Amino acid sequence: MLVLLWLFQTVFLESFYKAIKTQNIKSTAENITTNINNENLDTLLSTLAQRNDTCIRIVDENFANLYSYETTFECTIHKMGVGEMEAFRQKARQEGGTAFELISRDVMQEFRGKVEKKGWNMPPPGGNMRVENMVYVRLVERADGSQVMVMLNSTITPVGATVETLRIQLIYVTVILLVLCVGLALLLSRQISKPIIRINRSAKELAKGQYDTTFSGGGYREISELTDTLNYAAKELSKVEGLRRELIANISHDLRTPLTMITGYAEVMRDIPGENTPENVQIIIDEAKRLTDLVNDLMDISKLQSGAMTLSLSECNLTETVRDIMARYMKLTEQDGYHIKFICDGEAMVSADEIKISQVIYNLINNAINYTGPDKNVTVCQSVRDGFVKLEIIDTGDGIAPEEIPYIWDRYYKVDKAHKRAMIGTGLGLSIVKNILDLHGGAYGVISTVGQGSIFWFELNTLEPKKLK
């Protein structure tokens, strides 16, 4: 801005001044031309001459004055002889009816008093002063067919003193503005940098694992928003860290229990005669399978969340898949008194990865068995409508609090903070269910009321059912 001020107020000031004066004298000539036949032309010319500080002279074809208004001393057009006026007329005819020229004249010493009144730069005593006049001539034809020559003269005031005055003012303005700008820049930089420094310091603490770090910003809106975002991120990281530790504790428990049983039964079979029985061997096999299931679930959840697992879609009978899974729970129902029912309203054919959908159903039933009420009732309901099949797994347990429901699908989240070893499965089931159903594009959810059990459900698109043989 300072550079622009310097350029416009000093370097280009004279050019702008001349351009404005040129436009003004041409506009005055156009106004006179338009009103050349007006009966009030005399009044109009007087007004224009006084308002624009312009000399006006209109002569006929013989250069006799028709109108004459002299508003400045040393007016060029009023000092012209017949020869000069004829030269201007010839020039105007050659240039399409108008002629424009800048004429410089020396102002004689006898006009010194008039110059002083004008406030112009004064020459040394006894010297002359150079004044530049702008002369504009236009040939105009009147209504009676006669041609007149409109002559305008405008004096260009020397701007040297003005430029020097402006230059001195701009020097002061520049110095003051630079000082203010430097001071303002330092103030703003300090206001901006202080909260950023505090945020940076807190971020380093967060990077060291101190998740209770609080970010304090303030000041500008963007910094306040960044502070809120970082505080939220620190809070979420703290939750994840807590859940990670809990998961490690849970998995350690799940690994330690079967390993302890395997080790214990193996030592019994080694040290005590007659204990090498099929029953003891079967226990060792069962616990080894439990370890395998845990490892497989951990691998599955990692693949699902990283996007490495893909689907192998095929046409399958969802109803038959549920029946096959229910058969696997027969021994459990016989030994531990669980009552698991399957209710369906027909066969449902879907396009899905049968193995992974089986894993979804298995994990949901296993979750219901783990958390059902003292009556040990679990109900699986299948309903087909409007091109969808809906599967609901219902338990009679304690239910889930409303504030806990959004988090039950999380990878590390457990509603029951006191670890309970799953009778079947590993405790990662719901996270696996969520990711598999997301891959299939199926809807899913849970309906739960504290003290009245829970209903876990999911939906898939159905295909035309085939006739069963």
CSV table of C-alpha atoms in Angstrom, one decimal:
chain,number,residue,atom,x,y,z
A,1,MET,CA,0.0,0.0,0.0
A,2,LEU,CA,2.8,2.4,0.7
A,3,VAL,CA,4.4,1.7,-2.6
A,4,LEU,CA,1.1,2.4,-4.4
A,5,LEU,CA,0.8,5.6,-2.4
A,6,TRP,CA,4.2,6.7,-3.5
A,7,LEU,CA,3.6,5.9,-7.1
A,8,PHE,CA,0.2,7.6,-7.4
A,9,GLN,CA,1.0,10.6,-5.3
A,10,THR,CA,4.4,11.4,-6.7
A,11,VAL,CA,5.5,9.6,-9.8
A,12,PHE,CA,2.1,9.5,-11.6
A,13,LEU,CA,0.5,12.6,-10.1
A,14,GLU,CA,1.3,14.9,-13.0
A,15,SER,CA,0.1,12.3,-15.6
A,16,PHE,CA,-3.2,11.9,-13.7
A,17,TYR,CA,-3.6,15.6,-13.4
A,18,LYS,CA,-3.2,16.2,-17.1
A,19,ALA,CA,-5.5,13.3,-18.0
A,20,ILE,CA,-8.2,14.7,-15.8
A,21,LYS,CA,-7.8,18.2,-17.3
A,22,THR,CA,-7.9,16.8,-20.8
A,23,GLN,CA,-11.1,14.9,-20.1
A,24,ASN,CA,-12.6,18.0,-18.5
A,25,ILE,CA,-11.9,20.3,-21.4
A,26,LYS,CA,-13.2,17.7,-23.9
A,27,SER,CA,-16.4,17.3,-21.9
A,28,THR,CA,-16.9,21.1,-21.8
A,29,ALA,CA,-16.5,21.2,-25.6
A,30,GLU,CA,-19.0,18.5,-26.0
A,31,ASN,CA,-21.5,20.3,-23.8
A,32,ILE,CA,-21.1,23.5,-25.9
A,33,THR,CA,-21.5,21.6,-29.1
A,34,THR,CA,-24.7,20.1,-27.9
A,35,ASN,CA,-26.1,23.5,-27.0
A,36,ILE,CA,-24.7,25.6,-29.8
A,37,ASN,CA,-28.1,26.6,-31.0
A,38,ASN,CA,-29.6,27.1,-27.5
A,39,GLU,CA,-30.9,30.6,-27.0
A,40,ASN,CA,-29.4,30.6,-23.5
A,41,LEU,CA,-25.9,29.7,-24.8
A,42,ASP,CA,-24.4,32.9,-23.4
A,43,THR,CA,-25.5,32.0,-19.8
A,44,LEU,CA,-24.3,28.4,-20.3
A,45,LEU,CA,-20.9,29.5,-21.5
A,46,SER,CA,-20.5,31.9,-18.5
A,47,THR,CA,-21.3,29.1,-16.1
A,48,LEU,CA,-19.0,26.6,-17.7
A,49,ALA,CA,-16.1,29.1,-17.8
A,50,GLN,CA,-16.4,29.9,-14.1
A,51,ARG,CA,-17.1,26.4,-12.9
A,52,ASN,CA,-14.3,24.7,-14.9
A,53,ASP,CA,-11.8,27.6,-14.7
A,54,THR,CA,-11.6,27.5,-18.5
A,55,CYS,CA,-11.3,30.3,-21.1
A,56,ILE,CA,-13.9,30.0,-23.9
A,57,ARG,CA,-13.8,31.8,-27.2
A,58,ILE,CA,-16.2,31.2,-30.2
A,59,VAL,CA,-15.4,32.8,-33.5
A,60,ASP,CA,-17.2,32.8,-36.9
A,61,GLU,CA,-15.7,31.8,-40.2
A,62,ASN,CA,-14.0,35.3,-40.4
A,63,PHE,CA,-12.5,34.8,-36.8
A,64,ALA,CA,-14.8,37.5,-35.4
A,65,ASN,CA,-15.7,36.9,-31.8
A,66,LEU,CA,-19.2,35.6,-31.1
A,67,TYR,CA,-18.6,34.7,-27.5
A,68,SER,CA,-15.6,35.3,-25.3
A,69,TYR,CA,-14.9,34.4,-21.7
A,70,GLU,CA,-11.5,34.9,-20.2
A,71,THR,CA,-11.0,33.4,-16.7
A,72,THR,CA,-7.3,33.1,-16.4
A,73,PHE,CA,-4.4,35.5,-17.1
A,74,GLU,CA,-2.2,34.8,-20.0
A,75,CYS,CA,-5.0,32.9,-21.8
A,76,THR,CA,-3.5,31.6,-25.0
A,77,ILE,CA,-6.6,31.6,-27.2
A,78,HIS,CA,-7.4,35.2,-26.4
A,79,LYS,CA,-3.8,36.2,-27.5
A,80,MET,CA,-4.1,34.4,-30.8
A,81,GLY,CA,-4.0,36.3,-34.0
A,82,VAL,CA,-5.8,35.4,-37.2
A,83,GLY,CA,-2.8,33.4,-38.5
A,84,GLU,CA,-2.7,31.2,-35.4
A,85,MET,CA,-6.5,30.6,-35.4
A,86,GLU,CA,-6.4,29.7,-39.2
A,87,ALA,CA,-3.6,27.2,-38.4
A,88,PHE,CA,-5.8,25.6,-35.7
A,89,ARG,CA,-8.8,25.5,-38.1
A,90,GLN,CA,-6.8,23.7,-40.8
A,91,LYS,CA,-5.5,21.3,-38.2
A,92,ALA,CA,-9.0,20.6,-36.9
A,93,ARG,CA,-10.2,19.9,-40.5
A,94,GLN,CA,-7.4,17.5,-41.0
A,95,GLU,CA,-8.1,15.6,-37.8
A,96,GLY,CA,-11.9,15.2,-38.2
A,97,GLY,CA,-13.1,18.4,-36.7
A,98,THR,CA,-11.1,18.7,-33.5
A,99,ALA,CA,-7.6,19.8,-32.6
A,100,PHE,CA,-5.7,19.5,-29.4
A,101,GLU,CA,-2.4,21.0,-28.4
A,102,LEU,CA,-0.3,21.8,-25.3
A,103,ILE,CA,1.4,25.3,-25.5
A,104,SER,CA,4.0,26.5,-23.1
A,105,ARG,CA,4.4,30.3,-22.6
A,106,ASP,CA,6.7,32.4,-20.5
A,107,VAL,CA,4.7,34.6,-18.0
A,108,MET,CA,6.2,38.1,-18.0
A,109,GLN,CA,7.2,39.8,-14.8
A,110,GLU,CA,4.2,42.2,-14.9
A,111,PHE,CA,1.9,39.3,-14.1
A,112,ARG,CA,3.9,38.4,-11.0
A,113,GLY,CA,1.1,39.7,-8.7
A,114,LYS,CA,-1.5,37.6,-10.4
A,115,VAL,CA,0.8,34.6,-10.1
A,116,GLU,CA,1.2,35.2,-6.3
A,117,LYS,CA,-2.5,35.2,-5.9
A,118,LYS,CA,-2.7,31.8,-7.6
A,119,GLY,CA,-0.1,30.4,-5.2
A,120,TRP,CA,2.2,29.1,-8.0
A,121,ASN,CA,6.0,28.7,-7.7
A,122,MET,CA,7.5,32.2,-8.2
A,123,PRO,CA,10.5,32.7,-10.5
A,124,PRO,CA,13.5,34.7,-9.3
A,125,PRO,CA,13.0,38.5,-9.4
A,126,GLY,CA,13.3,39.8,-13.0
A,127,GLY,CA,12.8,36.3,-14.4
A,128,ASN,CA,10.0,34.6,-16.3
A,129,MET,CA,7.8,31.7,-15.2
A,130,ARG,CA,6.9,28.8,-17.6
A,131,VAL,CA,3.1,28.2,-17.8
A,132,GLU,CA,1.6,25.3,-19.8
A,133,ASN,CA,-1.8,25.8,-21.6
A,134,MET,CA,-4.1,23.2,-22.9
A,135,VAL,CA,-5.9,24.3,-26.1
A,136,TYR,CA,-8.8,22.4,-27.6
A,137,VAL,CA,-10.5,23.5,-30.8
A,138,ARG,CA,-13.7,22.0,-32.3
A,139,LEU,CA,-15.5,23.0,-35.6
A,140,VAL,CA,-19.2,23.1,-35.1
A,141,GLU,CA,-22.0,23.8,-37.6
A,142,ARG,CA,-24.9,25.8,-36.5
A,143,ALA,CA,-28.6,25.5,-37.4
A,144,ASP,CA,-28.3,28.2,-40.0
A,145,GLY,CA,-25.6,26.3,-41.9
A,146,SER,CA,-22.7,28.6,-40.7
A,147,GLN,CA,-19.6,27.1,-39.2
A,148,VAL,CA,-18.1,28.3,-35.9
A,149,MET,CA,-14.9,27.4,-34.2
A,150,VAL,CA,-15.2,26.7,-30.5
A,151,MET,CA,-11.9,27.3,-28.7
A,152,LEU,CA,-11.1,26.3,-25.1
A,153,ASN,CA,-8.1,27.0,-23.0
A,154,SER,CA,-7.2,25.5,-19.6
A,155,THR,CA,-4.1,26.3,-17.7
A,156,ILE,CA,-2.1,23.4,-16.3
A,157,THR,CA,-0.9,24.5,-12.9
A,158,PRO,CA,2.7,23.3,-12.1
A,159,VAL,CA,2.6,20.4,-9.6
A,160,GLY,CA,6.3,20.4,-8.6
A,161,ALA,CA,5.6,22.1,-5.3
A,162,THR,CA,2.6,19.8,-4.7
A,163,VAL,CA,4.6,16.7,-5.4
A,164,GLU,CA,7.4,17.9,-3.0
A,165,THR,CA,4.8,18.5,-0.3
A,166,LEU,CA,3.3,15.1,-0.8
A,167,ARG,CA,6.7,13.5,-0.8
A,168,ILE,CA,7.6,15.0,2.6
A,169,GLN,CA,4.2,13.9,3.9
A,170,LEU,CA,4.6,10.4,2.6
A,171,ILE,CA,8.0,10.1,4.2
A,172,TYR,CA,6.4,10.8,7.6
A,173,VAL,CA,3.4,8.5,6.8
A,174,THR,CA,5.7,5.7,5.7
A,175,VAL,CA,7.8,5.9,8.9
A,176,ILE,CA,4.8,6.0,11.2
A,177,LEU,CA,3.0,3.1,9.4
A,178,LEU,CA,6.2,1.0,9.4
A,179,VAL,CA,6.6,1.5,13.1
A,180,LEU,CA,2.9,0.7,13.7
A,181,CYS,CA,3.1,-2.4,11.4
A,182,VAL,CA,6.1,-3.8,13.1
A,183,GLY,CA,4.6,-3.3,16.5
A,184,LEU,CA,1.2,-4.8,15.4
A,185,ALA,CA,3.0,-7.7,13.8
A,186,LEU,CA,5.0,-8.4,17.0
A,187,LEU,CA,1.8,-8.2,19.1
A,188,LEU,CA,-0.2,-10.5,16.8
A,189,SER,CA,2.6,-13.0,16.5
A,190,ARG,CA,2.9,-13.2,20.2
A,191,GLN,CA,-0.8,-13.7,20.7
A,192,ILE,CA,-0.8,-16.4,18.0
A,193,SER,CA,2.4,-18.1,19.0
A,194,LYS,CA,1.8,-18.4,22.7
A,195,PRO,CA,-1.2,-20.8,22.5
A,196,ILE,CA,0.6,-22.7,19.7
A,197,ILE,CA,3.6,-23.1,21.9
A,198,ARG,CA,1.4,-24.4,24.8
A,199,ILE,CA,-0.4,-26.8,22.4
A,200,ASN,CA,3.0,-28.0,21.1
A,201,ARG,CA,4.2,-28.6,24.6
A,202,SER,CA,1.1,-30.6,25.5
A,203,ALA,CA,1.3,-32.6,22.2
A,204,LYS,CA,4.8,-33.7,23.2
A,205,GLU,CA,3.5,-34.9,26.5
A,206,LEU,CA,0.7,-36.8,24.7
A,207,ALA,CA,3.2,-38.4,22.4
A,208,LYS,CA,5.0,-39.8,25.5
A,209,GLY,CA,1.8,-41.6,26.5
A,210,GLN,CA,0.5,-39.1,29.1
A,211,TYR,CA,-3.2,-39.3,27.9
A,212,ASP,CA,-4.4,-37.1,30.8
A,213,THR,CA,-2.7,-34.1,29.2
A,214,THR,CA,-5.0,-31.1,28.8
A,215,PHE,CA,-4.6,-28.8,25.8
A,216,SER,CA,-5.2,-25.1,26.6
A,217,GLY,CA,-5.3,-22.7,23.6
A,218,GLY,CA,-7.7,-19.8,23.5
A,219,GLY,CA,-7.3,-16.7,21.4
A,220,TYR,CA,-8.4,-17.1,17.8
A,221,ARG,CA,-11.2,-19.3,16.8
A,222,GLU,CA,-9.1,-21.7,14.7
A,223,ILE,CA,-6.7,-22.3,17.7
A,224,SER,CA,-9.7,-22.8,20.0
A,225,GLU,CA,-11.1,-25.4,17.6
A,226,LEU,CA,-7.7,-27.1,17.3
A,227,THR,CA,-7.5,-27.2,21.2
A,228,ASP,CA,-10.9,-28.8,21.4
A,229,THR,CA,-10.0,-31.4,18.8
A,230,LEU,CA,-6.8,-32.3,20.5
A,231,ASN,CA,-8.5,-32.6,23.9
A,232,TYR,CA,-11.1,-34.9,22.3
A,233,ALA,CA,-8.3,-36.9,20.6
A,234,ALA,CA,-6.4,-37.2,24.0
A,235,LYS,CA,-9.6,-38.4,25.7
A,236,GLU,CA,-10.3,-41.0,23.0
A,237,LEU,CA,-6.7,-42.2,23.1
A,238,SER,CA,-7.0,-42.6,26.8
A,239,LYS,CA,-10.1,-44.7,26.3
A,240,VAL,CA,-8.4,-46.9,23.7
A,241,GLU,CA,-5.4,-47.3,26.0
A,242,GLY,CA,-7.6,-48.4,28.8
A,243,LEU,CA,-9.5,-50.8,26.6
A,244,ARG,CA,-6.3,-52.2,25.1
A,245,ARG,CA,-5.0,-53.0,28.6
A,246,GLU,CA,-8.3,-54.6,29.5
A,247,LEU,CA,-8.2,-56.7,26.3
A,248,ILE,CA,-4.7,-57.8,27.1
A,249,ALA,CA,-5.9,-58.8,30.6
A,250,ASN,CA,-8.9,-60.7,29.2
A,251,ILE,CA,-6.9,-62.5,26.6
A,252,SER,CA,-4.2,-63.3,29.1
A,253,HIS,CA,-6.9,-64.9,31.3
A,254,ASP,CA,-8.4,-66.8,28.3
A,255,LEU,CA,-5.0,-68.1,27.4
A,256,ARG,CA,-3.9,-68.9,30.9
A,257,THR,CA,-7.0,-71.0,31.8
A,258,PRO,CA,-6.8,-73.6,29.0
A,259,LEU,CA,-3.0,-73.7,29.3
A,260,THR,CA,-3.2,-74.4,33.0
A,261,MET,CA,-5.8,-77.1,32.4
A,262,ILE,CA,-3.6,-78.7,29.6
A,263,THR,CA,-0.6,-78.6,31.8
A,264,GLY,CA,-2.4,-79.9,34.8
A,265,TYR,CA,-4.1,-82.9,33.1
A,266,ALA,CA,-0.8,-83.7,31.2
A,267,GLU,CA,1.1,-83.8,34.6
A,268,VAL,CA,-1.6,-86.0,36.1
A,269,MET,CA,-1.5,-88.4,33.2
A,270,ARG,CA,2.3,-88.5,33.5
A,271,ASP,CA,2.6,-88.8,37.3
A,272,ILE,CA,-0.4,-90.9,38.3
A,273,PRO,CA,-0.9,-94.4,37.0
A,274,GLY,CA,-4.2,-95.1,35.4
A,275,GLU,CA,-5.0,-91.5,34.6
A,276,ASN,CA,-4.1,-91.8,31.0
A,277,THR,CA,-7.8,-92.1,30.1
A,278,PRO,CA,-9.7,-91.0,26.9
A,279,GLU,CA,-11.7,-88.5,29.1
A,280,ASN,CA,-8.5,-86.7,30.2
A,281,VAL,CA,-7.1,-86.7,26.7
A,282,GLN,CA,-10.4,-85.2,25.4
A,283,ILE,CA,-10.2,-82.4,28.0
A,284,ILE,CA,-6.7,-81.6,26.7
A,285,ILE,CA,-8.0,-81.6,23.1
A,286,ASP,CA,-10.9,-79.4,24.0
A,287,GLU,CA,-8.7,-76.8,25.7
A,288,ALA,CA,-6.3,-76.9,22.8
A,289,LYS,CA,-9.2,-76.2,20.5
A,290,ARG,CA,-10.2,-73.3,22.7
A,291,LEU,CA,-6.7,-71.8,22.3
A,292,THR,CA,-7.0,-72.3,18.6
A,293,ASP,CA,-10.4,-70.5,18.5
A,294,LEU,CA,-8.9,-67.6,20.5
A,295,VAL,CA,-6.0,-67.2,18.1
A,296,ASN,CA,-8.3,-67.5,15.0
A,297,ASP,CA,-10.6,-64.9,16.4
A,298,LEU,CA,-7.7,-62.5,17.0
A,299,MET,CA,-6.5,-63.1,13.4
A,300,ASP,CA,-10.0,-62.6,12.0
A,301,ILE,CA,-10.6,-59.3,13.8
A,302,SER,CA,-7.2,-58.0,12.6
A,303,LYS,CA,-7.9,-59.0,9.0
A,304,LEU,CA,-11.4,-57.6,9.1
A,305,GLN,CA,-10.3,-54.2,10.5
A,306,SER,CA,-7.3,-53.9,8.1
A,307,GLY,CA,-9.5,-54.8,5.1
A,308,ALA,CA,-7.4,-57.8,4.2
A,309,MET,CA,-10.3,-60.2,4.5
A,310,THR,CA,-12.5,-60.7,1.4
A,311,LEU,CA,-15.9,-62.4,0.9
A,312,SER,CA,-16.5,-65.6,-1.1
A,313,LEU,CA,-20.2,-65.0,-2.0
A,314,SER,CA,-22.4,-67.9,-2.9
A,315,GLU,CA,-26.1,-68.8,-2.8
A,316,CYS,CA,-26.9,-70.4,0.6
A,317,ASN,CA,-29.9,-71.4,2.7
A,318,LEU,CA,-29.7,-69.2,5.8
A,319,THR,CA,-32.4,-71.3,7.5
A,320,GLU,CA,-30.4,-74.5,7.1
A,321,THR,CA,-27.2,-72.7,8.3
A,322,VAL,CA,-29.0,-71.7,11.5
A,323,ARG,CA,-30.3,-75.3,12.0
A,324,ASP,CA,-26.8,-76.7,11.6
A,325,ILE,CA,-25.4,-74.3,14.2
A,326,MET,CA,-28.2,-75.1,16.6
A,327,ALA,CA,-27.3,-78.7,16.4
A,328,ARG,CA,-23.8,-77.8,17.7
A,329,TYR,CA,-25.4,-76.6,20.9
A,330,MET,CA,-27.4,-79.8,21.6
A,331,LYS,CA,-24.7,-81.1,24.0
A,332,LEU,CA,-24.6,-77.8,25.8
A,333,THR,CA,-28.3,-77.8,26.3
A,334,GLU,CA,-28.3,-81.3,27.6
A,335,GLN,CA,-25.4,-80.9,30.0
A,336,ASP,CA,-26.0,-77.4,31.4
A,337,GLY,CA,-29.7,-77.0,31.1
A,338,TYR,CA,-29.9,-74.2,28.5
A,339,HIS,CA,-33.1,-73.9,26.5
A,340,ILE,CA,-32.3,-72.7,22.9
A,341,LYS,CA,-35.3,-72.4,20.5
A,342,PHE,CA,-35.3,-71.7,16.8
A,343,ILE,CA,-38.5,-70.1,15.3
A,344,CYS,CA,-38.8,-69.5,11.6
A,345,ASP,CA,-41.6,-68.6,9.1
A,346,GLY,CA,-40.0,-70.3,6.0
A,347,GLU,CA,-36.8,-70.9,4.1
A,348,ALA,CA,-34.6,-67.9,3.4
A,349,MET,CA,-32.0,-68.0,0.5
A,350,VAL,CA,-29.3,-65.3,0.6
A,351,SER,CA,-26.2,-64.4,-1.4
A,352,ALA,CA,-23.4,-64.4,1.2
A,353,ASP,CA,-20.2,-65.9,2.4
A,354,GLU,CA,-21.7,-68.9,4.2
A,355,ILE,CA,-18.7,-69.5,6.5
A,356,LYS,CA,-18.5,-66.0,7.7
A,357,ILE,CA,-22.3,-65.7,8.1
A,358,SER,CA,-22.1,-68.9,10.2
A,359,GLN,CA,-19.5,-67.1,12.3
A,360,VAL,CA,-21.9,-64.2,12.8
A,361,ILE,CA,-24.7,-66.4,13.9
A,362,TYR,CA,-22.4,-68.5,16.1
A,363,ASN,CA,-21.0,-65.5,17.9
A,364,LEU,CA,-24.4,-63.9,18.5
A,365,ILE,CA,-25.9,-67.1,19.9
A,366,ASN,CA,-22.7,-67.6,22.0
A,367,ASN,CA,-23.1,-64.0,23.3
A,368,ALA,CA,-26.7,-64.6,24.2
A,369,ILE,CA,-25.8,-67.8,26.1
A,370,ASN,CA,-23.1,-66.0,28.1
A,371,TYR,CA,-25.4,-63.2,29.2
A,372,THR,CA,-28.9,-64.7,29.4
A,373,GLY,CA,-30.8,-64.8,32.7
A,374,PRO,CA,-31.1,-67.6,35.3
A,375,ASP,CA,-33.8,-69.3,33.3
A,376,LYS,CA,-31.1,-70.0,30.6
A,377,ASN,CA,-33.5,-69.3,27.7
A,378,VAL,CA,-32.2,-68.2,24.3
A,379,THR,CA,-34.5,-67.7,21.3
A,380,VAL,CA,-33.5,-67.4,17.7
A,381,CYS,CA,-36.2,-66.0,15.4
A,382,GLN,CA,-36.1,-65.7,11.6
A,383,SER,CA,-38.6,-63.7,9.6
A,384,VAL,CA,-38.8,-63.0,5.9
A,385,ARG,CA,-40.5,-59.9,4.5
A,386,ASP,CA,-40.2,-57.4,1.6
A,387,GLY,CA,-37.1,-59.0,0.2
A,388,PHE,CA,-35.2,-59.2,3.5
A,389,VAL,CA,-34.6,-61.9,6.0
A,390,LYS,CA,-34.2,-60.8,9.6
A,391,LEU,CA,-32.6,-62.9,12.2
A,392,GLU,CA,-33.1,-62.0,15.9
A,393,ILE,CA,-31.2,-63.6,18.9
A,394,ILE,CA,-33.0,-63.0,22.1
A,395,ASP,CA,-31.7,-63.5,25.7
A,396,THR,CA,-33.3,-62.8,29.1
A,397,GLY,CA,-30.3,-61.3,30.8
A,398,ASP,CA,-29.7,-58.0,32.6
A,399,GLY,CA,-29.8,-55.9,29.4
A,400,ILE,CA,-27.5,-53.1,28.4
A,401,ALA,CA,-27.7,-49.5,29.6
A,402,PRO,CA,-28.6,-47.0,26.8
A,403,GLU,CA,-25.3,-45.1,27.2
A,404,GLU,CA,-23.4,-48.4,26.7
A,405,ILE,CA,-25.1,-49.5,23.5
A,406,PRO,CA,-23.2,-47.3,21.0
A,407,TYR,CA,-19.9,-48.9,22.2
A,408,ILE,CA,-20.7,-52.6,22.3
A,409,TRP,CA,-19.5,-53.2,18.8
A,410,ASP,CA,-16.1,-51.7,19.5
A,411,ARG,CA,-13.0,-53.9,19.2
A,412,TYR,CA,-11.9,-53.6,22.9
A,413,TYR,CA,-15.2,-52.7,24.6
A,414,LYS,CA,-16.8,-54.9,27.2
A,415,VAL,CA,-20.1,-54.0,29.0
A,416,ASP,CA,-19.3,-56.3,31.9
A,417,LYS,CA,-16.0,-54.8,33.2
A,418,ALA,CA,-15.5,-57.8,35.5
A,419,HIS,CA,-14.1,-60.4,33.2
A,420,LYS,CA,-16.3,-63.5,32.7
A,421,ARG,CA,-14.7,-66.4,30.9
A,422,ALA,CA,-17.0,-67.2,27.9
A,423,MET,CA,-18.4,-70.7,28.0
A,424,ILE,CA,-18.0,-70.8,24.2
A,425,GLY,CA,-15.9,-68.3,22.2
A,426,THR,CA,-13.4,-65.7,23.1
A,427,GLY,CA,-15.3,-62.5,23.9
A,428,LEU,CA,-14.3,-60.8,20.6
A,429,GLY,CA,-17.5,-62.0,18.9
A,430,LEU,CA,-19.5,-58.7,18.6
A,431,SER,CA,-16.6,-56.9,16.9
A,432,ILE,CA,-16.2,-59.8,14.4
A,433,VAL,CA,-20.0,-59.7,13.8
A,434,LYS,CA,-20.0,-56.0,13.0
A,435,ASN,CA,-17.1,-56.2,10.6
A,436,ILE,CA,-18.5,-59.2,8.7
A,437,LEU,CA,-22.0,-57.6,8.4
A,438,ASP,CA,-20.3,-54.4,7.2
A,439,LEU,CA,-18.6,-56.4,4.4
A,440,HIS,CA,-22.0,-57.9,3.4
A,441,GLY,CA,-23.7,-54.5,3.5
A,442,GLY,CA,-26.3,-55.8,5.9
A,443,ALA,CA,-28.1,-53.8,8.6
A,444,TYR,CA,-27.7,-54.8,12.2
A,445,GLY,CA,-28.4,-53.5,15.7
A,446,VAL,CA,-29.5,-54.3,19.3
A,447,ILE,CA,-32.6,-53.6,21.2
A,448,SER,CA,-32.1,-53.7,25.0
A,449,THR,CA,-33.7,-52.7,28.2
A,450,VAL,CA,-32.0,-52.9,31.5
A,451,GLY,CA,-33.4,-55.9,33.5
A,452,GLN,CA,-35.4,-57.2,30.5
A,453,GLY,CA,-32.7,-58.8,28.3
A,454,SER,CA,-31.4,-57.9,24.8
A,455,ILE,CA,-32.3,-58.6,21.1
A,456,PHE,CA,-29.4,-58.7,18.7
A,457,TRP,CA,-30.6,-58.7,15.0
A,458,PHE,CA,-29.3,-58.4,11.5
A,459,GLU,CA,-30.9,-58.3,8.0
A,460,LEU,CA,-29.7,-59.6,4.6
A,461,ASN,CA,-31.3,-59.4,1.1
A,462,THR,CA,-33.1,-62.6,0.1
A,463,LEU,CA,-33.1,-64.5,-3.1
A,464,GLU,CA,-35.9,-66.6,-4.7
A,465,PRO,CA,-36.2,-69.7,-2.5
A,466,LYS,CA,-35.5,-73.0,-4.3
A,467,LYS,CA,-37.7,-76.0,-3.8
A,468,LEU,CA,-36.3,-78.4,-1.3
A,469,LYS,CA,-35.8,-82.0,-2.3
